[in-house]
Coordinates of C-alpha atoms in Angstrom, one line a residue:
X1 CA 37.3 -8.6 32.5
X2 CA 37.6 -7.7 35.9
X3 CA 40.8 -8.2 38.5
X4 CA 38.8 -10.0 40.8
X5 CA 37.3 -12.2 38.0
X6 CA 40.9 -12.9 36.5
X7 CA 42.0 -13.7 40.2
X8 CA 38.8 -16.2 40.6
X9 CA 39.6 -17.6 37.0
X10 CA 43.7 -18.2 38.6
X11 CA 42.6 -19.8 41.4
X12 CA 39.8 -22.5 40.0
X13 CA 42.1 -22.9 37.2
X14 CA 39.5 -22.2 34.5
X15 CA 42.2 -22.4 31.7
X16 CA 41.9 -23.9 28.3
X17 CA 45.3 -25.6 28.5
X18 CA 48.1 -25.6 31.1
X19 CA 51.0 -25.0 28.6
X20 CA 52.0 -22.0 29.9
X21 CA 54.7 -20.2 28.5
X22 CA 55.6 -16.1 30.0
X23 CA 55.9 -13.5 27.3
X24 CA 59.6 -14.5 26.7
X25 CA 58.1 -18.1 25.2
X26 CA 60.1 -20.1 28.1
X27 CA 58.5 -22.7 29.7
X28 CA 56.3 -22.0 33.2
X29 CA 55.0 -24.8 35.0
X30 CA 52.7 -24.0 37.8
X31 CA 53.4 -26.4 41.0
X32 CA 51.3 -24.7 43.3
X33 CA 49.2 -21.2 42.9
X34 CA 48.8 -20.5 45.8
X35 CA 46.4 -19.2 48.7
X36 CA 43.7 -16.6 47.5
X37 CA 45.1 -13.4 49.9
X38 CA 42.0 -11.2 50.6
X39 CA 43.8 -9.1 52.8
X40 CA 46.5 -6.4 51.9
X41 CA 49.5 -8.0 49.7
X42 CA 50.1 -10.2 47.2
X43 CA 47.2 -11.7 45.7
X44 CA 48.4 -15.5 46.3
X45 CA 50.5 -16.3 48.8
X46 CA 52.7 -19.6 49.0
X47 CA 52.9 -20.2 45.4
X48 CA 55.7 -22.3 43.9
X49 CA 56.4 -22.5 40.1
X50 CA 59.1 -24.0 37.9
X51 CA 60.6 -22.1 35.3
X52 CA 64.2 -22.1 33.2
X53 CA 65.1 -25.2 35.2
X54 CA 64.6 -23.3 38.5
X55 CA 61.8 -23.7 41.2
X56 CA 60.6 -20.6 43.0
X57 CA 58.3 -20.6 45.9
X58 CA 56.9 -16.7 46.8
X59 CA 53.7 -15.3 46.3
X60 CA 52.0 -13.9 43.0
X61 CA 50.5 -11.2 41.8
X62 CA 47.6 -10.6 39.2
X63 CA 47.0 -7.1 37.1
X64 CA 44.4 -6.7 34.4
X65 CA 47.4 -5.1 32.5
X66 CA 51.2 -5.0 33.1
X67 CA 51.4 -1.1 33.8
X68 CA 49.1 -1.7 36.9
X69 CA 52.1 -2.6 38.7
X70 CA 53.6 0.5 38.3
X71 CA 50.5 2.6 38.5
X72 CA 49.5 0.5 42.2
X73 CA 52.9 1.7 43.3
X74 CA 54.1 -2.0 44.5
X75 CA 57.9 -1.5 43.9
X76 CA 58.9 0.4 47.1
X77 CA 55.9 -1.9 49.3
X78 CA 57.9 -4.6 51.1
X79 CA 55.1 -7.0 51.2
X80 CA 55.5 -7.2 47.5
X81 CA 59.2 -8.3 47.7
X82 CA 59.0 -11.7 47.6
X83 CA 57.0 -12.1 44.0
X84 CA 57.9 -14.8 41.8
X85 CA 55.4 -14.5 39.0
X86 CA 53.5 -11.7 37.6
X87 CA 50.0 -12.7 36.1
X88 CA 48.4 -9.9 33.7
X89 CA 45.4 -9.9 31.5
X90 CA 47.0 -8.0 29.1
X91 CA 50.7 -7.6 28.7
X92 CA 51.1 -3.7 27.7
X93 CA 54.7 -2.4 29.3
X94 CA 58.0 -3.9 30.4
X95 CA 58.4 -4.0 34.1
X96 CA 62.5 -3.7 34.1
X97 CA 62.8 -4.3 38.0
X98 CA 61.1 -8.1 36.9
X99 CA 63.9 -8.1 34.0
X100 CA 66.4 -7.0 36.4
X101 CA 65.5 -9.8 38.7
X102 CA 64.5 -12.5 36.4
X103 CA 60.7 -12.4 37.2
X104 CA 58.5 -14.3 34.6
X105 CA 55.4 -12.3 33.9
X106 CA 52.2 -14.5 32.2
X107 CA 49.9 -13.4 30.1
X108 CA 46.6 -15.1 30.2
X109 CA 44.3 -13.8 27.9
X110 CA 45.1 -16.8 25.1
X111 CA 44.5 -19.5 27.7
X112 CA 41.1 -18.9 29.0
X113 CA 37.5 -19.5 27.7
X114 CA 36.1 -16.1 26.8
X115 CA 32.8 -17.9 27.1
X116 CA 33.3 -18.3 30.7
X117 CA 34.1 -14.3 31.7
X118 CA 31.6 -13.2 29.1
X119 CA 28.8 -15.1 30.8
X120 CA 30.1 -13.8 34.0
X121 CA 29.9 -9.7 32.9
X122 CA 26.3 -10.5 31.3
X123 CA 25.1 -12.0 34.6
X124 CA 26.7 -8.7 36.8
X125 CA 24.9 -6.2 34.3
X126 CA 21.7 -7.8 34.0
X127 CA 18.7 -6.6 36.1
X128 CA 17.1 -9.9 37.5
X129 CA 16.4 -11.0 40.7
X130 CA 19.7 -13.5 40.8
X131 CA 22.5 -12.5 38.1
X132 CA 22.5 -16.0 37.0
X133 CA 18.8 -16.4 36.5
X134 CA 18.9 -17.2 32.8
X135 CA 21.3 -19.6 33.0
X136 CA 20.0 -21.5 36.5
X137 CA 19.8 -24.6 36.9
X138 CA 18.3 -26.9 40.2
X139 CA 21.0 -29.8 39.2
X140 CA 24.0 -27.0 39.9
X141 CA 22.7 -26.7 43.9
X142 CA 25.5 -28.7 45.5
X143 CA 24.2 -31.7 47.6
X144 CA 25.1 -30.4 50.9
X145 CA 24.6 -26.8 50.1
X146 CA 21.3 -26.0 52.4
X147 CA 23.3 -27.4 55.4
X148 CA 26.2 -25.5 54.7
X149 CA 24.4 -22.5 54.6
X150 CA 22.9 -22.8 57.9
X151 CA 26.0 -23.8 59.7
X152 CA 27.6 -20.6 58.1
X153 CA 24.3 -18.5 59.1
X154 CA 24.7 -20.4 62.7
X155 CA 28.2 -19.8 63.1
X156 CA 27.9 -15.9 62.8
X157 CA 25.3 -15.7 64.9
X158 CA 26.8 -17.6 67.3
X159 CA 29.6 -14.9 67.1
X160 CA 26.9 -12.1 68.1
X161 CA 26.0 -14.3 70.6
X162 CA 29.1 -14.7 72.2
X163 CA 29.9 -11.4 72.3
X164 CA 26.7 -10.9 73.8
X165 CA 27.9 -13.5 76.0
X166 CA 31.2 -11.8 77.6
X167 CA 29.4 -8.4 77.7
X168 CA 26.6 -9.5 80.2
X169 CA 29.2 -12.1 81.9
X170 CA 27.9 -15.7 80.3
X171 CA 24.1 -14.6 81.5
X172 CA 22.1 -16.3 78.9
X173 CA 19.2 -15.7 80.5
X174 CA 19.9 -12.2 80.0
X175 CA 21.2 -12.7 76.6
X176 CA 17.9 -15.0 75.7
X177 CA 15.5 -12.1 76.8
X178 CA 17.8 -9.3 74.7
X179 CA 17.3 -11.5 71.5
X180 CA 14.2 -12.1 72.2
X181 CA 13.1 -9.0 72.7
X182 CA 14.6 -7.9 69.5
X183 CA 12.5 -10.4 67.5
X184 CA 9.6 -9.5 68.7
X185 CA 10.5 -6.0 67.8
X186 CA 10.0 -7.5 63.8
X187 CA 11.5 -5.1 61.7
X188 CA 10.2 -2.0 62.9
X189 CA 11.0 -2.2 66.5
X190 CA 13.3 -4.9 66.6
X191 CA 16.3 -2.4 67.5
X192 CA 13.9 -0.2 70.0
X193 CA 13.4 -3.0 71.3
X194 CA 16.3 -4.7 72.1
X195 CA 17.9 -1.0 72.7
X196 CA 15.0 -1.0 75.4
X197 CA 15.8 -4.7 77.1
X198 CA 19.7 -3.8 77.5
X199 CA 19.0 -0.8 79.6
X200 CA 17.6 -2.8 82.0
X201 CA 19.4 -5.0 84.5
X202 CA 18.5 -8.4 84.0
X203 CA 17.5 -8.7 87.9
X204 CA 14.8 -6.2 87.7
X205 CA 13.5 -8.2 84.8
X206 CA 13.7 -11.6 87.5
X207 CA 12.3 -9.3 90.5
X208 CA 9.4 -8.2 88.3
X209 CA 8.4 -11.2 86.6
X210 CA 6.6 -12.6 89.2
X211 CA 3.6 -9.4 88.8
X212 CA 2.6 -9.6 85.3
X213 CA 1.2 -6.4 85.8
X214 CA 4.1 -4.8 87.2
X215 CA 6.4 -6.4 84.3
X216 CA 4.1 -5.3 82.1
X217 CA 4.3 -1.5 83.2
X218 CA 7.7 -1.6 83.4
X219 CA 8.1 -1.9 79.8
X220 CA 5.3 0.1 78.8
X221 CA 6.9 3.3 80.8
X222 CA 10.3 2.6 78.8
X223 CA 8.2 2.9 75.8
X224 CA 7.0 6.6 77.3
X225 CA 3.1 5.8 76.7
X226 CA 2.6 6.0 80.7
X227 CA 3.0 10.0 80.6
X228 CA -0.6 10.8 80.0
X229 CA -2.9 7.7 81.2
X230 CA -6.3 7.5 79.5
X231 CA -8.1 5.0 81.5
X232 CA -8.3 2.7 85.0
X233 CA -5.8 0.4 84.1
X234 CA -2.7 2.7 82.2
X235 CA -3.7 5.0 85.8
X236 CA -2.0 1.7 87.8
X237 CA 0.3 0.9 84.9
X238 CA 1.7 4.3 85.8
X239 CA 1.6 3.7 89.4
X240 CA 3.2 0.5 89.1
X241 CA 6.3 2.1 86.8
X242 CA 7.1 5.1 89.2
X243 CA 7.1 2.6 91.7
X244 CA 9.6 0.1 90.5
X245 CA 11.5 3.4 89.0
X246 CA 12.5 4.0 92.1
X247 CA 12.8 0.6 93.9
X248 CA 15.5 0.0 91.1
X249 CA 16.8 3.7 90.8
X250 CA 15.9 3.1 86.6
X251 CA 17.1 6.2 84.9
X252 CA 14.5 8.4 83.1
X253 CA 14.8 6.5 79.7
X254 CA 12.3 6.4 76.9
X255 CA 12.5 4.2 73.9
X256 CA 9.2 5.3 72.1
X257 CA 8.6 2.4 69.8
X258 CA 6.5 2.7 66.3
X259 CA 3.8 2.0 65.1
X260 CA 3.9 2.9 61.4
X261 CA 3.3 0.9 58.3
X262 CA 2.0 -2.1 60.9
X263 CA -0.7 -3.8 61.0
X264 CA -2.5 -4.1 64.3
X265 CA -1.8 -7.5 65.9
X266 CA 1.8 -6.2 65.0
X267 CA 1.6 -3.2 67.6
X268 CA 4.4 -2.7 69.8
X269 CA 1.4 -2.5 73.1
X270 CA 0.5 -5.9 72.1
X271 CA 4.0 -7.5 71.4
X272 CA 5.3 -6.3 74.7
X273 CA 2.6 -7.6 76.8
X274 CA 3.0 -11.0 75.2
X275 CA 6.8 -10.3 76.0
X276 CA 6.0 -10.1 79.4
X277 CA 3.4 -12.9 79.7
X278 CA 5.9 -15.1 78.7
X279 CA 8.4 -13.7 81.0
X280 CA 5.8 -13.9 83.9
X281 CA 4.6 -17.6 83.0
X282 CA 7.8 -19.5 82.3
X283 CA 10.0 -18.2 85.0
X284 CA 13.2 -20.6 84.1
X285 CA 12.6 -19.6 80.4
X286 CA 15.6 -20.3 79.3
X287 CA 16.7 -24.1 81.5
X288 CA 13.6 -24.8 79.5
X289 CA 14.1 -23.3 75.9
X290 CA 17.6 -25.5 76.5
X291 CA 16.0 -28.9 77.6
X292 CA 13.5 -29.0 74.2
X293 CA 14.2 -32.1 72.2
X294 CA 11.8 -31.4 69.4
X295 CA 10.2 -28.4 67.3
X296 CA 6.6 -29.7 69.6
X297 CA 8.7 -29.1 72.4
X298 CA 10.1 -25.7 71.3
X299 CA 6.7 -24.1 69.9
X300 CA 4.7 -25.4 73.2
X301 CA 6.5 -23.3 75.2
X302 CA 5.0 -20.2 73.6
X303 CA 1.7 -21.5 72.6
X304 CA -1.1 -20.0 74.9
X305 CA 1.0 -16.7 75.4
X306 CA -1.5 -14.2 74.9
X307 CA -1.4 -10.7 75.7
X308 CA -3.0 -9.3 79.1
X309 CA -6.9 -9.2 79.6
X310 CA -6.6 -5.8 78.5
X311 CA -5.6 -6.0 75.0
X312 CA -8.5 -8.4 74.5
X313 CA -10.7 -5.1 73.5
X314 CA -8.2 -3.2 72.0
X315 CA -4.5 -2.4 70.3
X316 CA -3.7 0.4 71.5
X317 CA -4.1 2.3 75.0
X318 CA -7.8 3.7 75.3
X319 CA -9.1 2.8 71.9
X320 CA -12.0 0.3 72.1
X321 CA -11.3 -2.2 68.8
X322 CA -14.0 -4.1 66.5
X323 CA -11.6 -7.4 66.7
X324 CA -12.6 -8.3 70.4
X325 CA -11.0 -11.8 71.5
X326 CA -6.9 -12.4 73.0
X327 CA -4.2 -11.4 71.4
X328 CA -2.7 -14.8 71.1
X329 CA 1.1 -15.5 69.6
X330 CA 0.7 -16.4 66.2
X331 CA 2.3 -19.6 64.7
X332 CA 4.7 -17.2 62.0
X333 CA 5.4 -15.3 65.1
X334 CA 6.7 -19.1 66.9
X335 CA 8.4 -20.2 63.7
X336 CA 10.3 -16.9 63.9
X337 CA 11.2 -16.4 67.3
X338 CA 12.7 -20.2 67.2
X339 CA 14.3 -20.0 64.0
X340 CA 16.1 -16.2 64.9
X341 CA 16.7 -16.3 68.5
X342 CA 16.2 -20.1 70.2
X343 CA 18.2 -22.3 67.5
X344 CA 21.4 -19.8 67.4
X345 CA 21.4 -20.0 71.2
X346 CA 20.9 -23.1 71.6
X347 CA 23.6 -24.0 68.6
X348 CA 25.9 -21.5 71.3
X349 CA 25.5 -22.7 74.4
X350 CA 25.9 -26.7 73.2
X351 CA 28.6 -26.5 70.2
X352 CA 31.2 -26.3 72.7
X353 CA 30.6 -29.4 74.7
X354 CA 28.6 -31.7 72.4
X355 CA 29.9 -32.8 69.6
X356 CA 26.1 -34.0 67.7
X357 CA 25.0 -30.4 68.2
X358 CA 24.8 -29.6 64.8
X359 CA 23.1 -32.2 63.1
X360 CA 20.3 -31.7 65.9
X361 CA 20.0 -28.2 65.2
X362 CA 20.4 -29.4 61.3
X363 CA 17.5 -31.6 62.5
X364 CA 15.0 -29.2 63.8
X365 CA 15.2 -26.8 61.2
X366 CA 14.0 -29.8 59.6
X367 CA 10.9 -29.9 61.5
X368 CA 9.7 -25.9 60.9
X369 CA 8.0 -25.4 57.9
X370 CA 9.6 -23.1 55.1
X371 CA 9.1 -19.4 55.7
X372 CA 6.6 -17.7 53.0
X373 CA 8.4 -14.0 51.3
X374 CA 8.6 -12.8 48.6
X375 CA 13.0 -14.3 48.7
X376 CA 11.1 -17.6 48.8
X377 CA 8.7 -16.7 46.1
X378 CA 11.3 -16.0 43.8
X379 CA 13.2 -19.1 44.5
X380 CA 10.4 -21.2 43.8
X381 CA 9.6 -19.6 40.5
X382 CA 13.2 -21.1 39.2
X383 CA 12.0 -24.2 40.1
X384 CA 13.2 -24.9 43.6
X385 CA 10.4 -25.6 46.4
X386 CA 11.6 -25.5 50.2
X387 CA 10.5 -28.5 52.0
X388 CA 11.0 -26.9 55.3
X389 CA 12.7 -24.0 56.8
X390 CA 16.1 -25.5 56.6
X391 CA 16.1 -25.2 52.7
X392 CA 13.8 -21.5 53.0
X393 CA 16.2 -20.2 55.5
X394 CA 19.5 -21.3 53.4
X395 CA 18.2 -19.7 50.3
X396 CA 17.0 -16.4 52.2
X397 CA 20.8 -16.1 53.4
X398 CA 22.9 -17.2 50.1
X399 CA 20.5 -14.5 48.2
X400 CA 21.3 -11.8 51.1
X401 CA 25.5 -12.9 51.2
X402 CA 25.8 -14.1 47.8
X403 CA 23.6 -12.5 44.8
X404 CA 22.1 -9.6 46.4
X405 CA 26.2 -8.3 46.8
X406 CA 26.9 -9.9 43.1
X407 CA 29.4 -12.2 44.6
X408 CA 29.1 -15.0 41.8
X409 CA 32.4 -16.1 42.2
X410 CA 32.5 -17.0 45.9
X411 CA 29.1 -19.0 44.9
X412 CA 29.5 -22.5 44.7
X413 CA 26.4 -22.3 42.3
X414 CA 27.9 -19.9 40.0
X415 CA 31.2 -22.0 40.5
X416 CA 29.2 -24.9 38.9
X417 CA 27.7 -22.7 36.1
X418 CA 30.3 -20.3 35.0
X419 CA 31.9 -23.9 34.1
X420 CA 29.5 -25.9 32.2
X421 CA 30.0 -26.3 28.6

């Protein structure tokens, strides 16, 4: 038994029987428990119970044993002077400022289902890949559970988003191409990246854009990879940086992105210069990442996005390559860039002023296929198979919030488990 179990057990009232009685044997009669308090205080707040006639409304608090409230030092904390019942596991010592002022104190241990907690400790110490592997079931998934997950997943992106928002003064076409650039950074050089795209003032970015090659160099000399040129064309890359260097008075920055561990149509040289195609084709990127109705819409805008001519012959600068054809945006690559960076915005800019925003975002997750990890993989072998990215990205983020921190018993799931006879 741990506190936060016996506070979880409290507040879903997972009790044998209700016929409580405190360790005097009088009568206590709970009219209200209260509000779960994860902040500093009382564990439930706004309680009211009825006892020796008497109501009391106050707040509550829960020890696995009596003595913790002496050994937590509560007495002298004035946010614990409005307690009308004290909740232990264990009774184990008399609390004589409760006796003194009449304060019930509960001991649970004979009204709750030791199946229920012991079930509960065997899924925390077990090694699988969810602690309630053994015991899942599909039929526990409550019926609006993928949705929820995404509009939680939405909503705190939306937060980044909006504090993106204030920084760069409600530019989201600023905002759109720091996102952006972060997801095209995948893992490795997401941060660099994105690190990379905030140093620059969004205006360079729109006075550029209009010279792919230019655009292009820009990036690639905040990468510091135009130092030493090995050929014709990283020659005028460099050119084309030390002039718009100091056009725009950019400081001497360099971002020096990775290319460990990645396989080659992963490169940072080839991710930037599709990065920059798209920023030097679709010059109102954003007005038109808005305006899509559809997932066709929202894919088409980056289909035919390849990398510069250059990159046709090789991945990195100077080396000739065997593969010899454009570096094209792949469809994972789409499906990633819309599910991590377009539908959050777009969820942003619209939830204020349309009221049907979510269920169209609900709508085109809908339309993306489900995502293919090894999160997924592991979902499917306990019998559930994502019908499209809506379901793949719900179960990617309970695992990551819910059962990768062990937090069974903020999990509706586990709610619906840990109670089944």
């Amino acid at each position: 038994m741990t506190e936060k179990l016996l506070q979880y057990l409290w507040n879903f009232k997972v009790f044998k029987n209700f016929d409580f009685k405190d360790i005097e044997g009088n009568s206590v009669e709970i009219i209200n428990s209260g509000q779960w308090n994860a902040n500093a205080g009382p564990d439930f707040l706004m309680a009211k119970i009825r006892t020796k006639g008497i109501t009391l409304a106050g707040n509550i608090e829960l020890h696995l044993k009596s003595s913790d409230w002496i050994f937590h030092n509560h007495s002298p904390d004035p946010n614990y002077q409005n307690i009308i019942l004290h909740v232990v596991y264990h009774h184990d010592l008399e609390i004589q400022e409760f006796n003194l002022k009449g304060i019930p104190t509960l001991e649970l241990k004979d009204y709750l289902d030791k199946n229920k907690f012991q079930n509960y400790q065997h899924w925390t110490e077990e090694h699988q890949f969810i602690n309630c592997e053994k015991a899942f079931n599909i039929h526990a998934i409550p019926s609006s559970f993928h949705e929820d997950n995404i509009l939680k997943k939405l909503n705190e992106k939306s937060a980044q988003l909006e504090s993106s928002l204030q920084r760069y003064k409600n530019d989201f076409e600023a905002v759109l191409f720091h996102h952006l650039a972060y997801s095209f950074g995948l893992k490795v050089n997401a941060e660099i990246f994105r690190l990379m795209a905030e140093s620059i003032d969004f205006k360079i970015i729109n006075k550029t854009r209009q010279n792919n090659v230019q655009l292009e160099a820009l990036l690639f000399g905040l990468s510091g990879w135009l130092d030493d040129p090995v050929d014709e064309q990283t020659r005028l890359w460099k050119k084309e940086f030390e002039f718009i260097k100091r056009k725009f008075s950019i400081p001497d920055f360099k971002f020096h992105p990775k290319f460990l561990r990645l396989r080659p149509p992963n490169f940072p040289t080839i991710r930037l210069s599709q990065l920059a195609r798209l920023y030097h084709l679709h010059q109102n990127l954003f007005s038109k990442l808005i305006h899509t109705k559809n997932y066709e819409e929202l894919s088409g805008v980056f289909k035919n996005i390849n990398a510069s001519e250059y990159w046709d012959t090789r991945f990195n600068f100077g080396k000739i390559s065997t593969v010899q054809k454009p570096k094209s945006i792949s469809k994972e690559l789409i499906e990633l860039l819309v599910l991590n960076t377009i539908l959050p915005l777009k969820y942003t800019y619209h939830r204020y002023h349309n009221e049907d925003i979510s269920a169209s975002i609900l709508a085109l997750y809908r339309e993306i296929p489900p995502e293919k990890n090894t999160v997924v993989d592991q979902w499917k072998s306990l019998g559930i198979a994502p019908k499209s990215a809506l379901e793949s990205q719900s179960l990617i983020y309970h695992y990551k919030n819910s059962c990768e921190p062990k937090n069974c018993l903020n999990c509706s799931i586990g709610f619906r488990l840990l109670n089944e006879k």
